[in-house]
């Protein structure tokens, strides 16, 4: 919740007066969320005991997974997702939103170039496992896949879209992605759907 994508989602959610709990592995990026009324919890999604402690503290209506692999840390996508799903199921979470990636899966997608696959194969495969685990669970889910995210502090265009057309690969700002995520929170029209997020005003992208 304190990463480059997660922090933007938190900012948008906070403007909706939603009660927000942010889980992070460290306090390093708390500065991204200054002056926002949220609850902080320290923990690691890859640690089952951390998940038991966190989910035992209170009931959550929605889980949003925007975790990322940082530096040389272990890949958290599949194992972390399994732990989150286990406790989300036990505690009756109403919706699980996963911020995923175009091309996630066990094999190279036609939407992913040889260069990108060689660089990100392990991450895309683990993200594919994370998606499958969520789809196979009994939790109402929303998967939002992204192509290229503009990580600089690019302003929102307000023109980004979610499409069920899985052949689309696009570019999107963090702020627009956050708004699209917020729009799906407890929105039954988003339940059990996989979307590709893109913004035609920023051009197209082939991964």
mmCIF file of N, CA and C in Angstrom, residues 6-22 36-38 62 64 97 178-179 181-185:
data_model
loop_
_atom_site.group_PDB
_atom_site.id
_atom_site.type_symbol
_atom_site.label_atom_id
_atom_site.label_comp_id
_atom_site.label_asym_id
_atom_site.label_seq_id
_atom_site.Cartn_x
_atom_site.Cartn_y
_atom_site.Cartn_z
ATOM 1 N N UNK A 6 0.395 1.337 -5.189
ATOM 2 C CA UNK A 6 -0.471 1.232 -4.017
ATOM 3 C C UNK A 6 -0.742 2.559 -3.339
ATOM 4 N N UNK A 7 0.276 3.409 -3.246
ATOM 5 C CA UNK A 7 0.094 4.693 -2.578
ATOM 6 C C UNK A 7 -0.894 5.577 -3.332
ATOM 7 N N UNK A 8 -0.893 5.500 -4.666
ATOM 8 C CA UNK A 8 -1.856 6.287 -5.438
ATOM 9 C C UNK A 8 -3.279 5.770 -5.229
ATOM 10 N N UNK A 9 -3.426 4.465 -5.127
ATOM 11 C CA UNK A 9 -4.745 3.893 -4.850
ATOM 12 C C UNK A 9 -5.239 4.351 -3.491
ATOM 13 N N UNK A 10 -4.364 4.344 -2.500
ATOM 14 C CA UNK A 10 -4.739 4.785 -1.150
ATOM 15 C C UNK A 10 -5.202 6.236 -1.181
ATOM 16 N N UNK A 11 -4.513 7.077 -1.914
ATOM 17 C CA UNK A 11 -4.888 8.496 -1.978
ATOM 18 C C UNK A 11 -6.299 8.677 -2.527
ATOM 19 N N UNK A 12 -6.622 7.934 -3.577
ATOM 20 C CA UNK A 12 -7.961 8.051 -4.156
ATOM 21 C C UNK A 12 -9.010 7.506 -3.194
ATOM 22 N N UNK A 13 -8.748 6.362 -2.584
ATOM 23 C CA UNK A 13 -9.693 5.779 -1.634
ATOM 24 C C UNK A 13 -9.954 6.721 -0.468
ATOM 25 N N UNK A 14 -8.915 7.404 -0.020
ATOM 26 C CA UNK A 14 -9.061 8.304 1.137
ATOM 27 C C UNK A 14 -10.000 9.466 0.829
ATOM 28 N N UNK A 15 -10.076 9.873 -0.421
ATOM 29 C CA UNK A 15 -10.975 10.968 -0.791
ATOM 30 C C UNK A 15 -12.432 10.526 -0.809
ATOM 31 N N UNK A 16 -12.656 9.199 -0.749
ATOM 32 C CA UNK A 16 -14.012 8.661 -0.711
ATOM 33 C C UNK A 16 -14.457 8.399 0.724
ATOM 34 N N UNK A 17 -13.661 8.836 1.682
ATOM 35 C CA UNK A 17 -13.959 8.647 3.106
ATOM 36 C C UNK A 17 -14.121 7.175 3.470
ATOM 37 N N UNK A 18 -13.368 6.344 2.797
ATOM 38 C CA UNK A 18 -13.371 4.918 3.118
ATOM 39 C C UNK A 18 -12.363 4.655 4.237
ATOM 40 N N UNK A 19 -12.672 3.709 5.108
ATOM 41 C CA UNK A 19 -11.719 3.305 6.145
ATOM 42 C C UNK A 19 -10.656 2.424 5.490
ATOM 43 N N UNK A 20 -9.407 2.834 5.612
ATOM 44 C CA UNK A 20 -8.326 2.174 4.886
ATOM 45 C C UNK A 20 -7.272 1.652 5.851
ATOM 46 N N UNK A 21 -6.852 0.413 5.635
ATOM 47 C CA UNK A 21 -5.715 -0.153 6.339
ATOM 48 C C UNK A 21 -4.642 -0.472 5.313
ATOM 49 N N UNK A 22 -3.451 0.045 5.534
ATOM 50 C CA UNK A 22 -2.337 -0.152 4.606
ATOM 51 C C UNK A 22 -1.354 -1.154 5.205
ATOM 52 N N UNK A 36 -2.706 11.659 5.438
ATOM 53 C CA UNK A 36 -3.866 10.863 5.052
ATOM 54 C C UNK A 36 -4.282 10.009 6.243
ATOM 55 N N UNK A 37 -5.563 10.014 6.549
ATOM 56 C CA UNK A 37 -6.086 9.312 7.725
ATOM 57 C C UNK A 37 -6.258 7.829 7.402
ATOM 58 N N UNK A 38 -5.228 7.044 7.699
ATOM 59 C CA UNK A 38 -5.261 5.612 7.427
ATOM 60 C C UNK A 38 -4.627 4.856 8.587
ATOM 61 N N UNK A 62 -12.764 -5.395 1.523
ATOM 62 C CA UNK A 62 -12.083 -5.505 0.235
ATOM 63 C C UNK A 62 -10.583 -5.611 0.462
ATOM 64 N N UNK A 64 -7.041 -5.207 -1.699
ATOM 65 C CA UNK A 64 -6.438 -4.778 -2.954
ATOM 66 C C UNK A 64 -4.969 -5.156 -2.917
ATOM 67 N N UNK A 97 -9.296 -7.413 -5.214
ATOM 68 C CA UNK A 97 -8.829 -6.759 -6.430
ATOM 69 C C UNK A 97 -7.329 -6.989 -6.566
ATOM 70 N N UNK A 178 -5.255 4.229 -10.352
ATOM 71 C CA UNK A 178 -5.832 4.303 -9.004
ATOM 72 C C UNK A 178 -7.318 4.625 -9.061
ATOM 73 N N UNK A 179 -7.689 5.558 -9.930
ATOM 74 C CA UNK A 179 -9.102 5.927 -10.038
ATOM 75 C C UNK A 179 -9.937 4.776 -10.578
ATOM 76 N N UNK A 181 -9.275 1.634 -10.250
ATOM 77 C CA UNK A 181 -9.351 0.652 -9.165
ATOM 78 C C UNK A 181 -10.427 1.049 -8.170
ATOM 79 N N UNK A 182 -10.426 2.305 -7.776
ATOM 80 C CA UNK A 182 -11.431 2.812 -6.838
ATOM 81 C C UNK A 182 -12.843 2.611 -7.390
ATOM 82 N N UNK A 183 -13.010 2.837 -8.697
ATOM 83 C CA UNK A 183 -14.333 2.705 -9.305
ATOM 84 C C UNK A 183 -14.878 1.277 -9.232
ATOM 85 N N UNK A 184 -13.981 0.306 -9.060
ATOM 86 C CA UNK A 184 -14.408 -1.093 -8.998
ATOM 87 C C UNK A 184 -14.650 -1.588 -7.576
ATOM 88 N N UNK A 185 -14.303 -0.795 -6.591
ATOM 89 C CA UNK A 185 -14.444 -1.248 -5.197
ATOM 90 C C UNK A 185 -15.916 -1.481 -4.865
#
